[in-house]
Each structure stands twice: as structure tokens, then as C-alpha cells.
PDB file of C-alpha atoms in Angstrom:
ATOM      1  CA  MET A1129      64.922   2.847  -3.974  1.00 42.00           C
ATOM      2  CA  ALA A1130      64.797  -0.430  -2.141  1.00 40.00           C
ATOM      3  CA  LEU A1131      61.725  -2.560  -2.701  1.00 39.00           C
ATOM      4  CA  LEU A1132      59.467  -3.090   0.283  1.00 38.00           C
ATOM      5  CA  GLU A1133      59.680  -6.595   1.620  1.00 41.00           C
ATOM      6  CA  LYS A1134      56.545  -8.679   1.712  1.00 43.00           C
ATOM      7  CA  GLY A1135      54.970  -8.373   5.106  1.00 47.00           C
ATOM      8  CA  SER A1136      56.785  -5.169   6.030  1.00 44.00           C
ATOM      9  CA  PRO A1137      54.962  -2.625   8.250  1.00 42.00           C
ATOM     10  CA  ARG A1138      54.467  -0.194   5.364  1.00 44.00           C
ATOM     11  CA  THR A1139      52.914  -2.914   3.198  1.00 43.00           C
ATOM     12  CA  TRP A1140      50.613  -3.982   6.028  1.00 39.00           C
ATOM     13  CA  MET A1141      49.529  -0.365   6.679  1.00 41.00           C
ATOM     14  CA  HIS A1142      48.877   0.291   2.982  1.00 45.00           C
ATOM     15  CA  ARG A1143      46.804  -2.855   2.631  1.00 47.00           C
ATOM     16  CA  HIS A1144      44.694  -2.304   5.728  1.00 45.00           C
ATOM     17  CA  ALA A1145      44.285   1.449   5.312  1.00 44.00           C
ATOM     18  CA  SER A1146      42.298   0.799   2.155  1.00 48.00           C
ATOM     19  CA  LEU A1147      39.924  -1.609   3.888  1.00 48.00           C
ATOM     20  CA  PRO A1148      37.588   1.010   5.433  1.00 47.00           C
ATOM     21  CA  LEU A1149      37.373   2.842   2.110  1.00 42.00           C
ATOM     22  CA  LEU A1150      36.479  -0.334   0.236  1.00 43.00           C
ATOM     23  CA  ILE A1151      33.840  -1.297   2.768  1.00 44.00           C
ATOM     24  CA  SER A1152      32.335   2.214   2.667  1.00 44.00           C
ATOM     25  CA  VAL A1153      32.113   2.201  -1.119  1.00 38.00           C
ATOM     26  CA  LEU A1154      30.483  -1.225  -1.149  1.00 41.00           C
ATOM     27  CA  ALA A1155      28.064  -0.236   1.598  1.00 42.00           C
ATOM     28  CA  ILE A1156      26.977   2.801  -0.413  1.00 39.00           C
ATOM     29  CA  PHE A1157      26.573   0.587  -3.463  1.00 39.00           C
ATOM     30  CA  ALA A1158      24.402  -1.817  -1.482  1.00 41.00           C
ATOM     31  CA  VAL A1159      22.142   1.027  -0.406  1.00 37.00           C
ATOM     32  CA  GLU A1160      21.904   2.452  -3.914  1.00 39.00           C
ATOM     33  CA  ILE A1161      20.764  -0.826  -5.447  1.00 36.00           C
ATOM     34  CA  HIS A1162      18.057  -1.254  -2.812  1.00 38.00           C
ATOM     35  CA  PRO A1163      14.825  -0.404  -4.640  1.00 37.00           C
ATOM     36  CA  VAL A1164      12.075   1.428  -2.781  1.00 38.00           C
ATOM     37  CA  ARG A1165       9.786  -1.546  -3.222  1.00 44.00           C
ATOM     38  CA  ALA A1166       7.872  -1.743   0.024  1.00 46.00           C
ATOM     39  CA  GLN A1167       5.088   0.808  -0.019  1.00 55.00           C
ATOM     40  CA  GLN A1168       3.758   0.534   3.527  1.00 70.00           C
ATOM     41  CA  GLN A1169       3.802  -1.394   6.766  1.00 77.00           C
ATOM     42  CA  TYR A1170       0.945  -3.882   7.006  1.00 80.00           C
ATOM     43  CA  ASN A1171      -1.680  -3.367   9.712  1.00 77.00           C
ATOM     44  CA  ASN A1172      -0.698   0.158  10.754  1.00 87.00           C
ATOM     45  CA  VAL A1173      -3.772   1.315  12.686  1.00 93.00           C
ATOM     46  CA  SER A1174      -2.984   5.004  12.212  1.00 92.00           C
ATOM     47  CA  GLY A1175      -3.058   4.775   8.431  1.00 95.00           C
ATOM     48  CA  TYR A1176      -0.488   4.596   5.654  1.00 96.00           C
ATOM     49  CA  ALA A1177       2.527   6.880   6.027  1.00 94.00           C
ATOM     50  CA  CYS A1178       3.271   9.524   3.402  1.00 94.00           C
ATOM     51  CA  THR A1179       6.123   7.643   1.731  1.00 86.00           C
ATOM     52  CA  GLY A1180       5.012   8.165  -1.869  1.00 80.00           C
ATOM     53  CA  VAL A1181       6.509  10.636  -4.320  1.00 83.00           C
ATOM     54  CA  GLN A1182       3.244  12.618  -4.428  1.00 88.00           C
ATOM     55  CA  PRO A1183       1.533  14.406  -1.529  1.00 93.00           C
ATOM     56  CA  ARG A1184      -1.786  13.903  -3.331  1.00 96.00           C
ATOM     57  CA  CYS A1185      -3.046  11.379  -5.870  1.00 96.00           C
ATOM     58  CA  LEU A1186      -6.012   9.425  -7.171  1.00 97.00           C
ATOM     59  CA  ALA A1187      -6.369   6.191  -5.219  1.00 97.00           C
ATOM     60  CA  TYR A1188      -9.076   3.532  -4.943  1.00 98.00           C
ATOM     61  CA  ALA A1189     -10.881   1.502  -2.299  1.00 98.00           C
ATOM     62  CA  TYR A1190     -12.560  -1.871  -2.775  1.00 98.00           C
ATOM     63  CA  TYR A1191     -16.047  -1.809  -1.272  1.00 98.00           C
ATOM     64  CA  ARG A1192     -18.880  -4.355  -1.133  1.00 97.00           C
ATOM     65  CA  THR A1193     -22.417  -2.998  -0.871  1.00 95.00           C
ATOM     66  CA  GLN A1194     -24.190  -4.310   2.211  1.00 88.00           C
ATOM     67  CA  GLU A1195     -27.624  -2.709   2.286  1.00 83.00           C
ATOM     68  CA  ALA A1196     -30.678  -3.746   0.281  1.00 81.00           C
ATOM     69  CA  ASN A1197     -31.304  -0.157  -0.773  1.00 89.00           C
ATOM     70  CA  ALA A1198     -27.698   0.842  -1.487  1.00 95.00           C
ATOM     71  CA  THR A1199     -27.400   2.911  -4.657  1.00 97.00           C
ATOM     72  CA  LEU A1200     -24.596   4.626  -6.519  1.00 98.00           C
ATOM     73  CA  ASN A1201     -25.721   7.910  -4.980  1.00 98.00           C
ATOM     74  CA  SER A1202     -25.745   6.618  -1.391  1.00 97.00           C
ATOM     75  CA  THR A1203     -22.402   4.862  -1.828  1.00 98.00           C
ATOM     76  CA  ALA A1204     -20.883   7.991  -3.351  1.00 98.00           C
ATOM     77  CA  ALA A1205     -22.106  10.077  -0.406  1.00 98.00           C
ATOM     78  CA  LEU A1206     -20.535   7.607   2.023  1.00 98.00           C
ATOM     79  CA  PHE A1207     -17.106   8.154   0.459  1.00 98.00           C
ATOM     80  CA  ASN A1208     -17.387  11.856  -0.402  1.00 98.00           C
ATOM     81  CA  THR A1209     -17.308  11.286  -4.152  1.00 98.00           C
ATOM     82  CA  SER A1210     -19.894  11.239  -6.950  1.00 98.00           C
ATOM     83  CA  ALA A1211     -21.890   8.517  -8.681  1.00 98.00           C
ATOM     84  CA  ALA A1212     -20.283   9.579 -11.969  1.00 97.00           C
ATOM     85  CA  ASN A1213     -16.805   9.005 -10.518  1.00 97.00           C
ATOM     86  CA  ILE A1214     -17.773   5.525  -9.330  1.00 97.00           C
ATOM     87  CA  VAL A1215     -19.207   4.650 -12.748  1.00 96.00           C
ATOM     88  CA  ALA A1216     -15.983   5.861 -14.402  1.00 95.00           C
ATOM     89  CA  ALA A1217     -14.071   3.326 -12.296  1.00 96.00           C
ATOM     90  CA  ASN A1218     -16.601   0.525 -12.871  1.00 96.00           C
ATOM     91  CA  THR A1219     -17.546   0.310 -16.540  1.00 90.00           C
ATOM     92  CA  ASN A1220     -20.052  -2.478 -15.869  1.00 92.00           C
ATOM     93  CA  LEU A1221     -22.235   0.129 -14.121  1.00 94.00           C
ATOM     94  CA  SER A1222     -22.400   2.554 -17.042  1.00 93.00           C
ATOM     95  CA  SER A1223     -26.076   1.785 -17.690  1.00 95.00           C
ATOM     96  CA  VAL A1224     -27.164   1.639 -14.030  1.00 96.00           C
ATOM     97  CA  PRO A1225     -29.157   4.699 -12.852  1.00 97.00           C
ATOM     98  CA  ALA A1226     -27.642   6.418  -9.819  1.00 97.00           C
ATOM     99  CA  THR A1227     -30.844   5.894  -7.806  1.00 97.00           C
ATOM    100  CA  THR A1228     -31.396   2.215  -8.649  1.00 96.00           C
ATOM    101  CA  PRO A1229     -30.691  -0.212  -5.769  1.00 96.00           C
ATOM    102  CA  LEU A1230     -27.582  -2.309  -6.337  1.00 95.00           C
ATOM    103  CA  ALA A1231     -27.441  -6.036  -5.663  1.00 93.00           C
ATOM    104  CA  ASN A1232     -26.402  -6.770  -2.095  1.00 91.00           C
ATOM    105  CA  GLY A1233     -22.695  -7.587  -1.983  1.00 92.00           C
ATOM    106  CA  SER A1234     -21.873  -5.806  -5.234  1.00 94.00           C
ATOM    107  CA  ALA A1235     -18.122  -5.151  -5.392  1.00 96.00           C
ATOM    108  CA  LEU A1236     -17.165  -1.621  -6.366  1.00 97.00           C
ATOM    109  CA  TYR A1237     -14.032   0.366  -7.002  1.00 97.00           C
ATOM    110  CA  ILE A1238     -14.381   3.662  -5.119  1.00 98.00           C
ATOM    111  CA  PRO A1239     -12.185   6.524  -6.389  1.00 98.00           C
ATOM    112  CA  LEU A1240     -10.509   8.423  -3.554  1.00 98.00           C
ATOM    113  CA  ASP A1241      -8.944  11.875  -3.439  1.00 98.00           C
ATOM    114  CA  CYS A1242      -5.947  10.746  -1.403  1.00 98.00           C
ATOM    115  CA  SER A1243      -3.761  13.371   0.272  1.00 98.00           C
ATOM    116  CA  CYS A1244      -1.116  13.608   2.978  1.00 97.00           C
ATOM    117  CA  LEU A1245      -2.232  15.073   6.306  1.00 95.00           C
ATOM    118  CA  ASN A1246      -0.110  14.913   9.459  1.00 91.00           C
ATOM    119  CA  ASN A1247       2.276  12.480   7.729  1.00 93.00           C
ATOM    120  CA  THR A1248      -0.553  10.057   6.947  1.00 95.00           C
ATOM    121  CA  TYR A1249      -2.337   9.458   3.657  1.00 97.00           C
ATOM    122  CA  GLN A1250      -6.118   9.704   3.892  1.00 98.00           C
ATOM    123  CA  ALA A1251      -9.248  10.375   1.878  1.00 98.00           C
ATOM    124  CA  PRO A1252     -11.506  12.383   4.211  1.00 98.00           C
ATOM    125  CA  THR A1253     -15.236  11.866   4.445  1.00 99.00           C
ATOM    126  CA  THR A1254     -17.825  12.240   7.211  1.00 98.00           C
ATOM    127  CA  LYS A1255     -20.379  10.102   9.032  1.00 98.00           C
ATOM    128  CA  VAL A1256     -23.429  11.290  10.957  1.00 98.00           C
ATOM    129  CA  VAL A1257     -23.752   9.345  14.212  1.00 98.00           C
ATOM    130  CA  GLN A1258     -26.970   7.352  14.543  1.00 96.00           C
ATOM    131  CA  ALA A1259     -28.451   5.638  17.590  1.00 96.00           C
ATOM    132  CA  GLY A1260     -26.363   2.627  18.561  1.00 95.00           C
ATOM    133  CA  ASP A1261     -23.282   3.694  16.598  1.00 97.00           C
ATOM    134  CA  THR A1262     -19.808   3.170  18.031  1.00 97.00           C
ATOM    135  CA  MET A1263     -16.480   4.048  16.461  1.00 98.00           C
ATOM    136  CA  TYR A1264     -15.706   0.347  16.225  1.00 97.00           C
ATOM    137  CA  ASN A1265     -18.961  -0.483  14.426  1.00 97.00           C
ATOM    138  CA  ILE A1266     -18.538   2.456  12.071  1.00 98.00           C
ATOM    139  CA  SER A1267     -15.045   1.198  11.283  1.00 98.00           C
ATOM    140  CA  ILE A1268     -15.897  -2.485  10.760  1.00 97.00           C
ATOM    141  CA  ILE A1269     -19.510  -2.439   9.556  1.00 96.00           C
ATOM    142  CA  THR A1270     -20.106   0.881   7.813  1.00 97.00           C
ATOM    143  CA  PHE A1271     -16.681   1.243   6.212  1.00 98.00           C
ATOM    144  CA  GLN A1272     -15.643  -2.445   6.230  1.00 97.00           C
ATOM    145  CA  ALA A1273     -12.266  -1.742   7.912  1.00 97.00           C
ATOM    146  CA  LEU A1274     -11.254   0.851   5.313  1.00 98.00           C
ATOM    147  CA  VAL A1275     -10.576   2.951   8.416  1.00 98.00           C
ATOM    148  CA  THR A1276      -9.695   1.801  11.940  1.00 98.00           C
ATOM    149  CA  TYR A1277     -11.584   2.899  15.020  1.00 98.00           C
ATOM    150  CA  GLN A1278      -8.270   4.215  16.389  1.00 97.00           C
ATOM    151  CA  ALA A1279      -7.916   6.490  13.355  1.00 98.00           C
ATOM    152  CA  ILE A1280     -11.514   7.697  13.773  1.00 98.00           C
ATOM    153  CA  GLY A1281     -10.777   8.544  17.405  1.00 98.00           C
ATOM    154  CA  ALA A1282      -7.591  10.405  16.474  1.00 97.00           C
ATOM    155  CA  ALA A1283      -9.470  12.408  13.821  1.00 98.00           C
ATOM    156  CA  ASN A1284     -12.118  13.400  16.394  1.00 98.00           C
ATOM    157  CA  PRO A1285     -10.144  14.130  19.579  1.00 97.00           C
ATOM    158  CA  SER A1286     -12.906  16.162  21.228  1.00 96.00           C
ATOM    159  CA  ILE A1287     -15.475  13.361  20.982  1.00 96.00           C
ATOM    160  CA  ILE A1288     -15.724  10.709  23.701  1.00 94.00           C
ATOM    161  CA  PRO A1289     -16.241   7.352  21.919  1.00 92.00           C
ATOM    162  CA  GLU A1290     -18.488   5.910  24.640  1.00 90.00           C
ATOM    163  CA  THR A1291     -20.883   8.866  24.673  1.00 92.00           C
ATOM    164  CA  MET A1292     -21.213  10.027  21.079  1.00 96.00           C
ATOM    165  CA  PRO A1293     -24.375  12.136  20.753  1.00 95.00           C
ATOM    166  CA  VAL A1294     -26.752  11.235  17.926  1.00 97.00           C
ATOM    167  CA  ASN A1295     -26.331  13.491  14.867  1.00 98.00           C
ATOM    168  CA  THR A1296     -22.695  14.197  15.711  1.00 97.00           C
ATOM    169  CA  ILE A1297     -20.664  14.557  12.520  1.00 98.00           C
ATOM    170  CA  LEU A1298     -17.542  12.409  12.652  1.00 99.00           C
ATOM    171  CA  ARG A1299     -14.497  12.975  10.466  1.00 98.00           C
ATOM    172  CA  ILE A1300     -13.549   9.695   8.780  1.00 99.00           C
ATOM    173  CA  PRO A1301     -10.006   9.327   7.347  1.00 99.00           C
ATOM    174  CA  ILE A1302     -10.324   6.532   4.760  1.00 99.00           C
ATOM    175  CA  ARG A1303      -7.075   4.603   4.292  1.00 98.00           C
ATOM    176  CA  CYS A1304      -5.264   5.230   1.017  1.00 98.00           C
ATOM    177  CA  ALA A1305      -1.748   5.698  -0.354  1.00 96.00           C
ATOM    178  CA  CYS A1306       0.189   7.040  -3.337  1.00 96.00           C
ATOM    179  CA  PRO A1307       2.813   4.996  -5.239  1.00 94.00           C
ATOM    180  CA  THR A1308       6.491   5.267  -4.371  1.00 90.00           C
ATOM    181  CA  VAL A1309       9.108   6.283  -6.937  1.00 90.00           C
ATOM    182  CA  ARG A1310      10.020   2.645  -7.432  1.00 91.00           C
ATOM    183  CA  GLN A1311       6.407   1.597  -7.919  1.00 91.00           C
ATOM    184  CA  GLN A1312       5.938   4.318 -10.522  1.00 91.00           C
ATOM    185  CA  THR A1313       9.077   3.097 -12.298  1.00 91.00           C
ATOM    186  CA  ASP A1314       7.585  -0.401 -12.301  1.00 91.00           C
ATOM    187  CA  GLY A1315       4.497   0.913 -14.090  1.00 92.00           C
ATOM    188  CA  ILE A1316       2.175   1.164 -11.091  1.00 93.00           C
ATOM    189  CA  LYS A1317      -0.389   3.911 -11.688  1.00 93.00           C
ATOM    190  CA  SER A1318      -2.382   3.772  -8.453  1.00 95.00           C
ATOM    191  CA  LEU A1319      -2.908   1.827  -5.238  1.00 96.00           C
ATOM    192  CA  LEU A1320      -6.111   0.110  -4.185  1.00 97.00           C
ATOM    193  CA  THR A1321      -6.989  -0.266  -0.495  1.00 98.00           C
ATOM    194  CA  TYR A1322      -8.468  -3.743  -0.129  1.00 98.00           C
ATOM    195  CA  PRO A1323     -10.323  -4.620   3.122  1.00 98.00           C
ATOM    196  CA  ILE A1324      -9.806  -8.238   4.140  1.00 98.00           C
ATOM    197  CA  PHE A1325     -12.960 -10.150   5.043  1.00 97.00           C
ATOM    198  CA  PRO A1326     -12.984 -13.255   7.305  1.00 97.00           C
ATOM    199  CA  ASN A1327     -11.552 -16.430   5.735  1.00 97.00           C
ATOM    200  CA  GLU A1328      -9.870 -14.600   2.855  1.00 98.00           C
ATOM    201  CA  GLU A1329      -6.362 -15.739   1.955  1.00 98.00           C
ATOM    202  CA  LEU A1330      -3.506 -13.800   0.408  1.00 98.00           C
ATOM    203  CA  SER A1331      -3.221 -16.236  -2.502  1.00 97.00           C
ATOM    204  CA  ALA A1332      -6.859 -15.692  -3.524  1.00 97.00           C
ATOM    205  CA  ILE A1333      -6.593 -11.909  -3.221  1.00 97.00           C
ATOM    206  CA  ALA A1334      -3.401 -11.905  -5.296  1.00 97.00           C
ATOM    207  CA  LYS A1335      -5.061 -14.023  -7.989  1.00 96.00           C
ATOM    208  CA  LYS A1336      -8.112 -11.731  -8.052  1.00 95.00           C
ATOM    209  CA  PHE A1337      -5.913  -8.807  -9.083  1.00 94.00           C
ATOM    210  CA  GLY A1338      -3.417 -10.638 -11.269  1.00 94.00           C
ATOM    211  CA  HIS A1339      -0.540 -10.507  -8.786  1.00 95.00           C
ATOM    212  CA  THR A1340       1.638 -13.106  -7.105  1.00 96.00           C
ATOM    213  CA  GLU A1341       1.669 -13.505  -3.329  1.00 97.00           C
ATOM    214  CA  GLU A1342       5.235 -12.185  -3.267  1.00 96.00           C
ATOM    215  CA  GLU A1343       4.222  -8.973  -5.029  1.00 95.00           C
ATOM    216  CA  LEU A1344       1.553  -8.251  -2.416  1.00 97.00           C
ATOM    217  CA  GLN A1345       3.971  -9.161   0.371  1.00 97.00           C
ATOM    218  CA  VAL A1346       6.492  -6.666  -0.997  1.00 94.00           C
ATOM    219  CA  ALA A1347       3.883  -3.912  -1.439  1.00 94.00           C
ATOM    220  CA  ASN A1348       2.728  -4.360   2.179  1.00 96.00           C
ATOM    221  CA  THR A1349       5.994  -5.379   3.890  1.00 94.00           C
ATOM    222  CA  LEU A1350       4.495  -8.724   4.852  1.00 96.00           C
ATOM    223  CA  PRO A1351       7.017 -11.243   6.254  1.00 95.00           C
ATOM    224  CA  ASN A1352       4.826 -14.143   5.105  1.00 95.00           C
ATOM    225  CA  SER A1353       1.382 -14.882   3.689  1.00 96.00           C
ATOM    226  CA  THR A1354      -0.457 -14.537   7.021  1.00 96.00           C
ATOM    227  CA  ILE A1355      -3.171 -11.854   6.971  1.00 97.00           C
ATOM    228  CA  ALA A1356      -5.969 -10.973   9.386  1.00 97.00           C
ATOM    229  CA  ALA A1357      -9.630 -10.143   8.845  1.00 97.00           C
ATOM    230  CA  TYR A1358     -10.627  -6.484   9.135  1.00 97.00           C
ATOM    231  CA  THR A1359      -7.211  -5.216   8.123  1.00 97.00           C
ATOM    232  CA  THR A1360      -6.283  -3.837   4.713  1.00 98.00           C
ATOM    233  CA  LEU A1361      -3.862  -4.573   1.892  1.00 97.00           C
ATOM    234  CA  LEU A1362      -2.517  -2.169  -0.688  1.00 97.00           C
ATOM    235  CA  VAL A1363      -2.911  -3.653  -4.161  1.00 97.00           C
ATOM    236  CA  PRO A1364      -0.790  -2.041  -6.919  1.00 96.00           C
ATOM    237  CA  GLN A1365      -2.749  -1.219 -10.069  1.00 94.00           C
ATOM    238  CA  GLY A1366      -1.131  -1.087 -13.501  1.00 89.00           C
ATOM    239  CA  THR A1367      -3.905   1.007 -15.043  1.00 77.00           C
ATOM    240  CA  SER A1368      -5.072   4.486 -14.091  1.00 69.00           C
ATOM    241  CA  THR A1369      -8.676   3.291 -13.801  1.00 73.00           C
ATOM    242  CA  PRO A1370      -8.782  -0.167 -12.145  1.00 75.00           C
ATOM    243  CA  GLY A1371     -12.071  -1.369 -13.637  1.00 62.00           C
ATOM    244  CA  GLY A1372     -11.841   0.578 -16.861  1.00 47.00           C
ATOM    245  CA  ASN A1373     -10.402  -2.168 -19.044  1.00 33.00           C
ATOM    246  CA  ALA A1374     -12.065  -5.288 -17.681  1.00 32.00           C
ATOM    247  CA  GLY A1375     -15.592  -4.155 -16.924  1.00 34.00           C
ATOM    248  CA  GLY A1376     -15.560  -4.150 -13.155  1.00 39.00           C
ATOM    249  CA  PRO A1377     -13.870  -5.096  -9.890  1.00 41.00           C
ATOM    250  CA  GLY A1378     -11.316  -7.843  -9.997  1.00 38.00           C
ATOM    251  CA  SER A1379      -9.599  -6.658 -13.162  1.00 36.00           C
ATOM    252  CA  ALA A1380      -5.902  -7.338 -13.286  1.00 35.00           C
ATOM    253  CA  PRO A1381      -3.227  -4.666 -13.566  1.00 36.00           C
ATOM    254  CA  ALA A1382      -1.084  -4.461 -16.664  1.00 34.00           C
ATOM    255  CA  PRO A1383       1.019  -7.658 -16.825  1.00 36.00           C
ATOM    256  CA  SER A1384       4.124  -5.641 -17.645  1.00 35.00           C
ATOM    257  CA  ALA A1385       3.852  -3.745 -14.351  1.00 40.00           C
ATOM    258  CA  ALA A1386       3.607  -6.891 -12.246  1.00 40.00           C
ATOM    259  CA  SER A1387       6.396  -8.498 -14.248  1.00 39.00           C
ATOM    260  CA  ARG A1388       8.766  -5.546 -13.819  1.00 38.00           C
ATOM    261  CA  ALA A1389       8.118  -5.433 -10.088  1.00 41.00           C
ATOM    262  CA  SER A1390       8.938  -9.121  -9.769  1.00 41.00           C
ATOM    263  CA  GLN A1391      12.077  -8.750 -11.898  1.00 42.00           C
ATOM    264  CA  ALA A1392      13.223  -5.782  -9.822  1.00 40.00           C
ATOM    265  CA  HIS A1393      12.849  -7.804  -6.627  1.00 42.00           C
ATOM    266  CA  TRP A1394      14.856 -10.687  -8.125  1.00 38.00           C
ATOM    267  CA  LEU A1395      17.604  -8.369  -9.391  1.00 38.00           C
ATOM    268  CA  TYR A1396      17.890  -6.687  -6.010  1.00 39.00           C
ATOM    269  CA  SER A1397      18.214 -10.025  -4.192  1.00 41.00           C
ATOM    270  CA  VAL A1398      20.934 -11.267  -6.547  1.00 35.00           C
ATOM    271  CA  SER A1399      22.836  -7.954  -6.410  1.00 42.00           C
ATOM    272  CA  LEU A1400      22.716  -7.792  -2.624  1.00 43.00           C
ATOM    273  CA  LEU A1401      23.975 -11.370  -2.364  1.00 47.00           C
ATOM    274  CA  GLY A1402      26.893 -10.463  -4.635  1.00 47.00           C
ATOM    275  CA  VAL A1403      27.826  -7.432  -2.532  1.00 39.00           C
ATOM    276  CA  GLN A1404      27.681  -9.457   0.680  1.00 53.00           C
ATOM    277  CA  SER A1405      29.902 -12.154  -0.817  1.00 51.00           C
ATOM    278  CA  LEU A1406      32.455  -9.574  -1.982  1.00 50.00           C
ATOM    279  CA  LEU A1407      32.552  -7.982   1.464  1.00 49.00           C
ATOM    280  CA  LEU A1408      33.223 -11.354   3.074  1.00 54.00           C
ATOM    281  CA  LEU A1409      36.062 -12.060   0.626  1.00 57.00           C
ATOM    282  CA  LEU A1410      37.671  -8.672   1.315  1.00 52.00           C
ATOM    283  CA  LEU A1411      37.434  -9.153   5.062  1.00 53.00           C
ATOM    284  CA  PHE A1412      38.986 -12.616   4.745  1.00 50.00           C
ATOM    285  CA  TYR A1413      41.825 -11.303   2.549  1.00 54.00           C
ATOM    286  CA  HIS A1414      42.719  -8.417   4.866  1.00 54.00           C
ATOM    287  CA  ALA A1415      42.556 -10.623   7.936  1.00 56.00           C
ATOM    288  CA  LYS A1416      45.375 -12.789   6.540  1.00 53.00           C
TER     289      LYS A1416
END
């Protein structure tokens, strides 16, 4: 059988017929190495989408007491939980009676029964309307932006925001989320909803919880370090009970969890760069 000459039609067809197959294989590989790192979109007014592996999980909210007579009992009632559950998440409160007023501005971890409803994660509670209440004030003042006024309106479609009767019971969908498969692989046990107060910066929030800015950017799909007051961040926690090991709010997650998440992000970036380079080389070769 005669050998095919270099540059013959059959050689050209054989070489270029394999190009789509190679590109398809590499494209699949690029998708497979993409870790499910980003938990949620930042500043989604409707709430966090049900992207986690679990339809229901234990989550946490970061809350600062703001009334002179706030107690564990009153705070628990606000979030539809119990004083005992709050104490379990805040070991520094183990000796505080449930009816004793807490210091104004006390930071607390609030355990949330987080579940998926209408494709959105939420921890439901209620609020009785008082004179002067608006959905906006309930969102920003009462719940410190742990729920948006838009989400309150959506949860109460039959109620007109401008004319809420006193003693009306509002459904309040507190923002929460469950970890993704990738986050669980990285050692993340739970997610904390952190409400951003005025003048807070991402770097300080990251330091408070033992994370880097990049780790919080990844967890919240943030393009940069810019954040806005009265929005929320999801903070990955490396322990099942956030305050259980450090005696209160501000405890850091397990270092190994944060480290693995950072390493996974680095490995993904390097791998993707390699795939892109190989694709360019193949395209250049077959174009010759």
C-alpha cells in the first residue's frame, strides 16, 4: 500500500476530523475540574437559592442585641428558637439566666432551622406589627438586614406594606443557606449569615472569622472587596457549633477547612490555565 504523502487530502481530513473530539474532551475536563466553590450570589434580595446538597440544615445568624431589656428569651422568640439553643451556640452565656437583660450590643450566634422553600433557603419566624412599623424598618432595625423588606413583602402577598394593621402577624423569612458539596468536602460544617453594618469592611469581617478576603469573596461570588451596609455575607464555619470552641461570637473556623478551600481555589485556577493553554496550542497546530 502506498504511503500517504504529507499534506494529502486524506491526511488533512484525518488531522482535522479529530479536532472537534479533542476540544470536546478538553471542554468536559475543564468543567469537571471546576469546583462548586461559590455558594451564593451576593446581595440577592429574594434570599439565598437552594444550591446546597441538603434541603434542610442547621445554619446560624450573627445578631447584635439592640434593646436595653433584651434577654435570651426575647431574642430566642424573635428568631423562633429557644434560649437553650442560643446558649449551646454561645458558650460564654452558659451561666446567664434566660430572663437577665443582656448588655446592649452583645453579639450572638443564633441557630437557625434552615430549609428550602420555593427554591429559596429560609428560616421562618414571625413578627407582630406594632404602631409605626414598616416592612423596611422591620427588615433593617428589628432584624438588622437578616431579611430584606422585599422578601418580607413576598412572604406576605396579601398585606399592603403602606397600610399594615397593628397586631398583624407577618411571616419573616430569615436569610440562611446550607453548604454545597464542595464546601462540605473542604470541611465546612455550616454557614453563618452575617449582616453588614455601616463602615464595616470585608477585610475586618474576614479576620473576625479567621478567613481571608478571597475566601469570603468565593463564598459570596464577590468580584472584589466592595460590600454595602445592610446586606449580608455568608461566612463558612469549620465547626458544627460556631461559638462552641472559642467561647462566643467571633470564633474562627477550623484552620484546615479554610486552608483546603484556599488550596482548592488555587488548584482550580492553575488547572484551568493549563487546559486553556493546551486548547490554544491544539488550535494553532491544526490551523497550520
